[in-house]
């Protein structure tokens, strides 16, 4: 019998593992990793992805079925991405075929699709001289499209603008008619070095110079190298990324930049665009890089793996690296590059803490309300406005008031499907669940006892109203998920602030990261306590990071900056450390605590979340899984531990009861055995209960 050709295949169905098929004669020798194929599966057929040759004993091969046909001649995914996905599916315990499907360009993940034709002609939109979005107040869509163009440096491909602002195609045509924009059809062109000099500082600081030299020589070595670029806010890290990309392009390589916050994209695109057409893996650590559904990957960790597989350079840049990354640097896995001072020796902002316990309102009727703007804060804002500078007010809570509580019986207004309070929003005048989106009209009385409802707590809408009231001549804008519900609105608010058409920008974490607004000299954190009180072992780290990041927006231009933090816990470690810009001291203390508590980076965690509609069934399945795991845990000397099961911090979400368990072990390998127990359990589970496996969880809710 002639030797049979066997193929390893990922099937595009929610099934674990790889499958083996026969390669029919007509496909012999022409299949490439990642290529889409159709294979018989169960009683029908399924989309599959060829992974590579497989080995099998001939006895098994007799029962194998052949691949039906190929769906494309060239794989839609590059082979290196396929090997990255194979790693990720294994590490994060996710079905490989599903992982590949989600990575495919849209349109290719379902039925057979025709090959996409690569467009070689593109339409580029150029803003014409004098075009000003402010003159388009009666045409907000056009104003937003124009704002985007100006924010990214005046020109952009039509497809890019449409991607950022859906519907921009029509707006750009109208802008062309108004002679504010010129649309040009041209061949897709790669940027030339002549375009590279705009806004490029003539001299790098010595520290920037040293960092760039280390990164570029690593790029030239064409081997895997990982760097941690740890630089204080405003130290010119972005400039280091730009130079690294410049070097990669000049030596015929490319680069990949990962951006941590969607709100930052237009500005960063602008900085890269003004230098070149954009193409080195630059990353920032960030919780938003952790995917919270499906394939729960961490983009930072996958980027490092990808760089390793490709043998290229990866740079992780941050003012507040995660403790995991810091520990990797200390163990020598990443090379640390440090930028200790700001560009032009500008001072770091001066930080002060305002003890809210001492600022409580004297009026007994207002005692339930935290002071939104304490007297010291009020004075500081007035000074900044008087000097014609800008202020950022940060509060990580949107809406007007987060709690409605009955004054008589104390019952709070909660979401029927989620174990959380409903937030009152002035616009559109409803109470809304921030977890499931449920919205209803604002009740005037308590459903239990008809008592009057008190609105407690503070959200951005409430602060906005107070700021507008107390600084009547100031131009105030709010940036949160409600006010920036579309890319359009986001871009126009940020552009207006950059153009200094707004004096006070109030917002949630969307304004915390990366932005470079040289006019901002005051950053106020209205309430540091909500982040400190988070039920998560990373609460202190997150607080330190968030406050350092948002504070870092102050004093980036010619004028020195100040940061004022209102809090009921001025003695908390992260606040005391951020007061003196002591990242190293914070990290030392926190690492010591993590070690004592056996938390990452000293252990590996896997969170298991059990969810189901029936509270009793969910609980009993959770208990059953825990028992089964407990019986199969390795001997205690391995250091693997199971915590829980316990109700999740948010006990109910979208109508489903939630339980959770944590597996802790010294390495991922030590958890492999217990995880296969979980997977076997999953295969037996009825559809009414779901278990999600979250490897290296970022959030513990
Ligand atoms: P970071 O990313 O570290 O927060 P940025 O790269 O945004 O800092 O730099 C802060 C500001 O300093 C930016 O406005 C940037 O254009 C400017 N800048 C960066 N490097 C230099 C340099 N070598 N000379 C002059 N200005 C610089
Ligand atoms: Zn809800």
mmCIF file of N, CA, C and O in Angstrom, residues 466-523:
data_model
loop_
_atom_site.group_PDB
_atom_site.id
_atom_site.type_symbol
_atom_site.label_atom_id
_atom_site.label_comp_id
_atom_site.label_asym_id
_atom_site.label_seq_id
_atom_site.Cartn_x
_atom_site.Cartn_y
_atom_site.Cartn_z
ATOM 1 N N UNK A 466 -21.879 70.409 38.153
ATOM 2 C CA UNK A 466 -21.322 71.273 39.193
ATOM 3 C C UNK A 466 -20.210 72.179 38.647
ATOM 4 O O UNK A 466 -20.128 73.364 38.988
ATOM 5 N N UNK A 467 -19.383 71.631 37.787
ATOM 6 C CA UNK A 467 -18.287 72.430 37.225
ATOM 7 C C UNK A 467 -18.856 73.576 36.390
ATOM 8 O O UNK A 467 -18.418 74.723 36.494
ATOM 9 N N UNK A 468 -19.873 73.237 35.575
ATOM 10 C CA UNK A 468 -20.471 74.267 34.728
ATOM 11 C C UNK A 468 -21.067 75.384 35.591
ATOM 12 O O UNK A 468 -20.995 76.565 35.253
ATOM 13 N N UNK A 469 -21.650 74.989 36.716
ATOM 14 C CA UNK A 469 -22.297 75.925 37.625
ATOM 15 C C UNK A 469 -21.276 76.830 38.326
ATOM 16 O O UNK A 469 -21.482 78.027 38.490
ATOM 17 N N UNK A 470 -20.145 76.226 38.712
ATOM 18 C CA UNK A 470 -19.185 76.992 39.504
ATOM 19 C C UNK A 470 -18.151 77.748 38.677
ATOM 20 O O UNK A 470 -17.537 78.687 39.164
ATOM 21 N N UNK A 471 -17.927 77.303 37.434
ATOM 22 C CA UNK A 471 -16.999 78.046 36.562
ATOM 23 C C UNK A 471 -17.783 78.458 35.333
ATOM 24 O O UNK A 471 -17.682 77.844 34.269
ATOM 25 N N UNK A 472 -18.588 79.511 35.489
ATOM 26 C CA UNK A 472 -19.579 79.816 34.465
ATOM 27 C C UNK A 472 -18.988 80.210 33.123
ATOM 28 O O UNK A 472 -19.587 79.971 32.080
ATOM 29 N N UNK A 473 -17.803 80.810 33.128
ATOM 30 C CA UNK A 473 -17.259 81.254 31.845
ATOM 31 C C UNK A 473 -16.353 80.210 31.201
ATOM 32 O O UNK A 473 -15.922 80.376 30.063
ATOM 33 N N UNK A 474 -16.063 79.152 31.933
ATOM 34 C CA UNK A 474 -15.145 78.149 31.374
ATOM 35 C C UNK A 474 -15.846 77.294 30.327
ATOM 36 O O UNK A 474 -17.043 77.061 30.398
ATOM 37 N N UNK A 475 -15.074 76.831 29.351
ATOM 38 C CA UNK A 475 -15.618 75.909 28.352
ATOM 39 C C UNK A 475 -15.323 74.491 28.848
ATOM 40 O O UNK A 475 -14.171 74.102 29.006
ATOM 41 N N UNK A 476 -16.410 73.755 29.140
ATOM 42 C CA UNK A 476 -16.275 72.458 29.790
ATOM 43 C C UNK A 476 -16.746 71.348 28.862
ATOM 44 O O UNK A 476 -17.747 71.511 28.172
ATOM 45 N N UNK A 477 -16.015 70.238 28.812
ATOM 46 C CA UNK A 477 -16.504 69.082 28.051
ATOM 47 C C UNK A 477 -16.293 67.819 28.859
ATOM 48 O O UNK A 477 -15.434 67.762 29.729
ATOM 49 N N UNK A 478 -17.120 66.818 28.558
ATOM 50 C CA UNK A 478 -17.064 65.542 29.269
ATOM 51 C C UNK A 478 -16.702 64.455 28.275
ATOM 52 O O UNK A 478 -17.237 64.416 27.168
ATOM 53 N N UNK A 479 -15.783 63.567 28.677
ATOM 54 C CA UNK A 479 -15.388 62.468 27.809
ATOM 55 C C UNK A 479 -15.552 61.148 28.552
ATOM 56 O O UNK A 479 -14.778 60.828 29.443
ATOM 57 N N UNK A 480 -16.592 60.423 28.221
ATOM 58 C CA UNK A 480 -16.777 59.076 28.754
ATOM 59 C C UNK A 480 -17.543 58.275 27.720
ATOM 60 O O UNK A 480 -17.794 58.775 26.620
ATOM 61 N N UNK A 481 -17.887 57.034 28.060
ATOM 62 C CA UNK A 481 -18.514 56.191 27.045
ATOM 63 C C UNK A 481 -19.851 56.740 26.592
ATOM 64 O O UNK A 481 -20.304 56.415 25.502
ATOM 65 N N UNK A 482 -20.505 57.578 27.406
ATOM 66 C CA UNK A 482 -21.781 58.139 26.976
ATOM 67 C C UNK A 482 -21.586 59.299 26.018
ATOM 68 O O UNK A 482 -22.230 59.381 24.988
ATOM 69 N N UNK A 483 -20.654 60.216 26.395
ATOM 70 C CA UNK A 483 -20.489 61.404 25.556
ATOM 71 C C UNK A 483 -19.703 61.067 24.296
ATOM 72 O O UNK A 483 -19.830 61.718 23.279
ATOM 73 N N UNK A 484 -18.857 60.032 24.365
ATOM 74 C CA UNK A 484 -18.074 59.636 23.195
ATOM 75 C C UNK A 484 -18.607 58.306 22.696
ATOM 76 O O UNK A 484 -17.878 57.344 22.528
ATOM 77 N N UNK A 485 -19.915 58.238 22.448
ATOM 78 C CA UNK A 485 -20.521 56.976 22.075
ATOM 79 C C UNK A 485 -20.129 56.571 20.663
ATOM 80 O O UNK A 485 -20.265 55.431 20.281
ATOM 81 N N UNK A 486 -19.610 57.499 19.876
ATOM 82 C CA UNK A 486 -19.134 57.123 18.553
ATOM 83 C C UNK A 486 -17.731 57.678 18.374
ATOM 84 O O UNK A 486 -17.327 58.607 19.068
ATOM 85 N N UNK A 487 -17.017 57.090 17.416
ATOM 86 C CA UNK A 487 -15.661 57.540 17.131
ATOM 87 C C UNK A 487 -15.682 59.013 16.737
ATOM 88 O O UNK A 487 -14.763 59.777 17.041
ATOM 89 N N UNK A 488 -16.800 59.381 16.063
ATOM 90 C CA UNK A 488 -16.991 60.764 15.659
ATOM 91 C C UNK A 488 -16.924 61.741 16.819
ATOM 92 O O UNK A 488 -16.205 62.723 16.795
ATOM 93 N N UNK A 489 -17.747 61.449 17.852
ATOM 94 C CA UNK A 489 -17.824 62.351 18.996
ATOM 95 C C UNK A 489 -16.498 62.359 19.739
ATOM 96 O O UNK A 489 -16.015 63.416 20.156
ATOM 97 N N UNK A 490 -15.908 61.181 19.899
ATOM 98 C CA UNK A 490 -14.617 61.066 20.581
ATOM 99 C C UNK A 490 -13.588 61.972 19.923
ATOM 100 O O UNK A 490 -12.914 62.782 20.570
ATOM 101 N N UNK A 491 -13.498 61.834 18.595
ATOM 102 C CA UNK A 491 -12.495 62.605 17.879
ATOM 103 C C UNK A 491 -12.758 64.089 17.999
ATOM 104 O O UNK A 491 -11.828 64.875 18.189
ATOM 105 N N UNK A 492 -14.025 64.496 17.916
ATOM 106 C CA UNK A 492 -14.220 65.941 17.951
ATOM 107 C C UNK A 492 -13.931 66.520 19.335
ATOM 108 O O UNK A 492 -13.386 67.611 19.435
ATOM 109 N N UNK A 493 -14.240 65.780 20.416
ATOM 110 C CA UNK A 493 -13.926 66.297 21.751
ATOM 111 C C UNK A 493 -12.405 66.410 21.934
ATOM 112 O O UNK A 493 -11.886 67.447 22.372
ATOM 113 N N UNK A 494 -11.683 65.342 21.551
ATOM 114 C CA UNK A 494 -10.229 65.367 21.757
ATOM 115 C C UNK A 494 -9.552 66.430 20.904
ATOM 116 O O UNK A 494 -8.625 67.113 21.341
ATOM 117 N N UNK A 495 -10.048 66.581 19.675
ATOM 118 C CA UNK A 495 -9.441 67.585 18.810
ATOM 119 C C UNK A 495 -9.697 68.982 19.357
ATOM 120 O O UNK A 495 -8.791 69.822 19.379
ATOM 121 N N UNK A 496 -10.920 69.221 19.820
ATOM 122 C CA UNK A 496 -11.233 70.545 20.362
ATOM 123 C C UNK A 496 -10.366 70.841 21.588
ATOM 124 O O UNK A 496 -9.880 71.971 21.762
ATOM 125 N N UNK A 497 -10.122 69.830 22.409
ATOM 126 C CA UNK A 497 -9.283 70.042 23.598
ATOM 127 C C UNK A 497 -7.839 70.339 23.172
ATOM 128 O O UNK A 497 -7.196 71.253 23.685
ATOM 129 N N UNK A 498 -7.350 69.581 22.176
ATOM 130 C CA UNK A 498 -5.982 69.802 21.694
ATOM 131 C C UNK A 498 -5.841 71.199 21.102
ATOM 132 O O UNK A 498 -4.796 71.834 21.211
ATOM 133 N N UNK A 499 -6.934 71.683 20.473
ATOM 134 C CA UNK A 499 -6.882 73.023 19.875
ATOM 135 C C UNK A 499 -7.200 74.106 20.896
ATOM 136 O O UNK A 499 -7.385 75.263 20.543
ATOM 137 N N UNK A 500 -7.300 73.724 22.122
ATOM 138 C CA UNK A 500 -7.543 74.627 23.255
ATOM 139 C C UNK A 500 -8.861 75.371 23.117
ATOM 140 O O UNK A 500 -8.995 76.506 23.557
ATOM 141 N N UNK A 501 -9.845 74.691 22.524
ATOM 142 C CA UNK A 501 -11.192 75.255 22.476
ATOM 143 C C UNK A 501 -12.008 74.808 23.690
ATOM 144 O O UNK A 501 -13.172 75.149 23.829
ATOM 145 N N UNK A 502 -11.400 73.984 24.537
ATOM 146 C CA UNK A 502 -12.032 73.531 25.772
ATOM 147 C C UNK A 502 -11.051 73.825 26.906
ATOM 148 O O UNK A 502 -9.851 73.605 26.746
ATOM 149 N N UNK A 503 -11.580 74.355 28.046
ATOM 150 C CA UNK A 503 -10.687 74.681 29.163
ATOM 151 C C UNK A 503 -10.583 73.539 30.161
ATOM 152 O O UNK A 503 -9.520 73.255 30.700
ATOM 153 N N UNK A 504 -11.752 72.918 30.453
ATOM 154 C CA UNK A 504 -11.774 71.844 31.440
ATOM 155 C C UNK A 504 -12.319 70.597 30.783
ATOM 156 O O UNK A 504 -13.437 70.600 30.271
ATOM 157 N N UNK A 505 -11.523 69.548 30.781
ATOM 158 C CA UNK A 505 -11.996 68.282 30.237
ATOM 159 C C UNK A 505 -12.170 67.319 31.399
ATOM 160 O O UNK A 505 -11.254 67.074 32.176
ATOM 161 N N UNK A 506 -13.409 66.824 31.506
ATOM 162 C CA UNK A 506 -13.737 65.938 32.597
ATOM 163 C C UNK A 506 -13.964 64.570 32.000
ATOM 164 O O UNK A 506 -14.645 64.466 30.981
ATOM 165 N N UNK A 507 -13.366 63.527 32.591
ATOM 166 C CA UNK A 507 -13.601 62.238 31.966
ATOM 167 C C UNK A 507 -13.169 61.041 32.773
ATOM 168 O O UNK A 507 -12.625 61.166 33.867
ATOM 169 N N UNK A 508 -13.464 59.867 32.211
ATOM 170 C CA UNK A 508 -13.105 58.586 32.822
ATOM 171 C C UNK A 508 -11.737 58.177 32.303
ATOM 172 O O UNK A 508 -11.020 58.988 31.726
ATOM 173 N N UNK A 509 -11.397 56.874 32.461
ATOM 174 C CA UNK A 509 -10.049 56.443 32.089
ATOM 175 C C UNK A 509 -9.712 56.681 30.621
ATOM 176 O O UNK A 509 -8.557 56.595 30.240
ATOM 177 N N UNK A 510 -10.717 57.009 29.822
ATOM 178 C CA UNK A 510 -10.431 57.320 28.420
ATOM 179 C C UNK A 510 -9.432 58.457 28.286
ATOM 180 O O UNK A 510 -8.756 58.571 27.273
ATOM 181 N N UNK A 511 -9.377 59.349 29.295
ATOM 182 C CA UNK A 511 -8.458 60.484 29.192
ATOM 183 C C UNK A 511 -7.142 60.230 29.926
ATOM 184 O O UNK A 511 -6.258 61.064 29.913
ATOM 185 N N UNK A 512 -7.002 59.028 30.547
ATOM 186 C CA UNK A 512 -5.873 58.829 31.464
ATOM 187 C C UNK A 512 -4.545 58.561 30.776
ATOM 188 O O UNK A 512 -3.495 58.890 31.292
ATOM 189 N N UNK A 513 -4.599 57.917 29.622
ATOM 190 C CA UNK A 513 -3.367 57.357 29.092
ATOM 191 C C UNK A 513 -2.823 58.058 27.864
ATOM 192 O O UNK A 513 -3.577 58.382 26.962
ATOM 193 N N UNK A 514 -1.509 58.240 27.837
ATOM 194 C CA UNK A 514 -0.827 58.537 26.592
ATOM 195 C C UNK A 514 -1.010 59.906 25.980
ATOM 196 O O UNK A 514 -0.135 60.389 25.284
ATOM 197 N N UNK A 515 -2.131 60.580 26.214
ATOM 198 C CA UNK A 515 -2.377 61.836 25.517
ATOM 199 C C UNK A 515 -1.312 62.878 25.804
ATOM 200 O O UNK A 515 -0.813 62.985 26.907
ATOM 201 N N UNK A 516 -0.996 63.642 24.787
ATOM 202 C CA UNK A 516 0.001 64.697 24.923
ATOM 203 C C UNK A 516 -0.685 66.036 24.644
ATOM 204 O O UNK A 516 -0.793 66.457 23.502
ATOM 205 N N UNK A 517 -1.192 66.684 25.691
ATOM 206 C CA UNK A 517 -1.829 68.000 25.558
ATOM 207 C C UNK A 517 -0.959 69.016 26.303
ATOM 208 O O UNK A 517 -1.072 69.153 27.530
ATOM 209 N N UNK A 518 -0.119 69.745 25.564
ATOM 210 C CA UNK A 518 0.849 70.623 26.239
ATOM 211 C C UNK A 518 0.201 71.742 27.061
ATOM 212 O O UNK A 518 0.842 72.289 27.950
ATOM 213 N N UNK A 519 -1.081 72.083 26.806
ATOM 214 C CA UNK A 519 -1.718 73.169 27.553
ATOM 215 C C UNK A 519 -2.197 72.773 28.951
ATOM 216 O O UNK A 519 -2.605 73.624 29.733
ATOM 217 N N UNK A 520 -2.162 71.474 29.252
ATOM 218 C CA UNK A 520 -2.709 71.011 30.533
ATOM 219 C C UNK A 520 -1.682 71.175 31.642
ATOM 220 O O UNK A 520 -0.596 70.599 31.588
ATOM 221 N N UNK A 521 -2.033 71.985 32.666
ATOM 222 C CA UNK A 521 -1.105 72.168 33.779
ATOM 223 C C UNK A 521 -1.691 71.679 35.095
ATOM 224 O O UNK A 521 -1.009 71.690 36.108
ATOM 225 N N UNK A 522 -2.969 71.257 35.073
ATOM 226 C CA UNK A 522 -3.567 70.753 36.307
ATOM 227 C C UNK A 522 -4.373 69.500 36.012
ATOM 228 O O UNK A 522 -5.204 69.499 35.101
ATOM 229 N N UNK A 523 -4.102 68.432 36.783
ATOM 230 C CA UNK A 523 -4.901 67.226 36.690
ATOM 231 C C UNK A 523 -5.477 66.959 38.072
ATOM 232 O O UNK A 523 -4.748 66.952 39.059
#
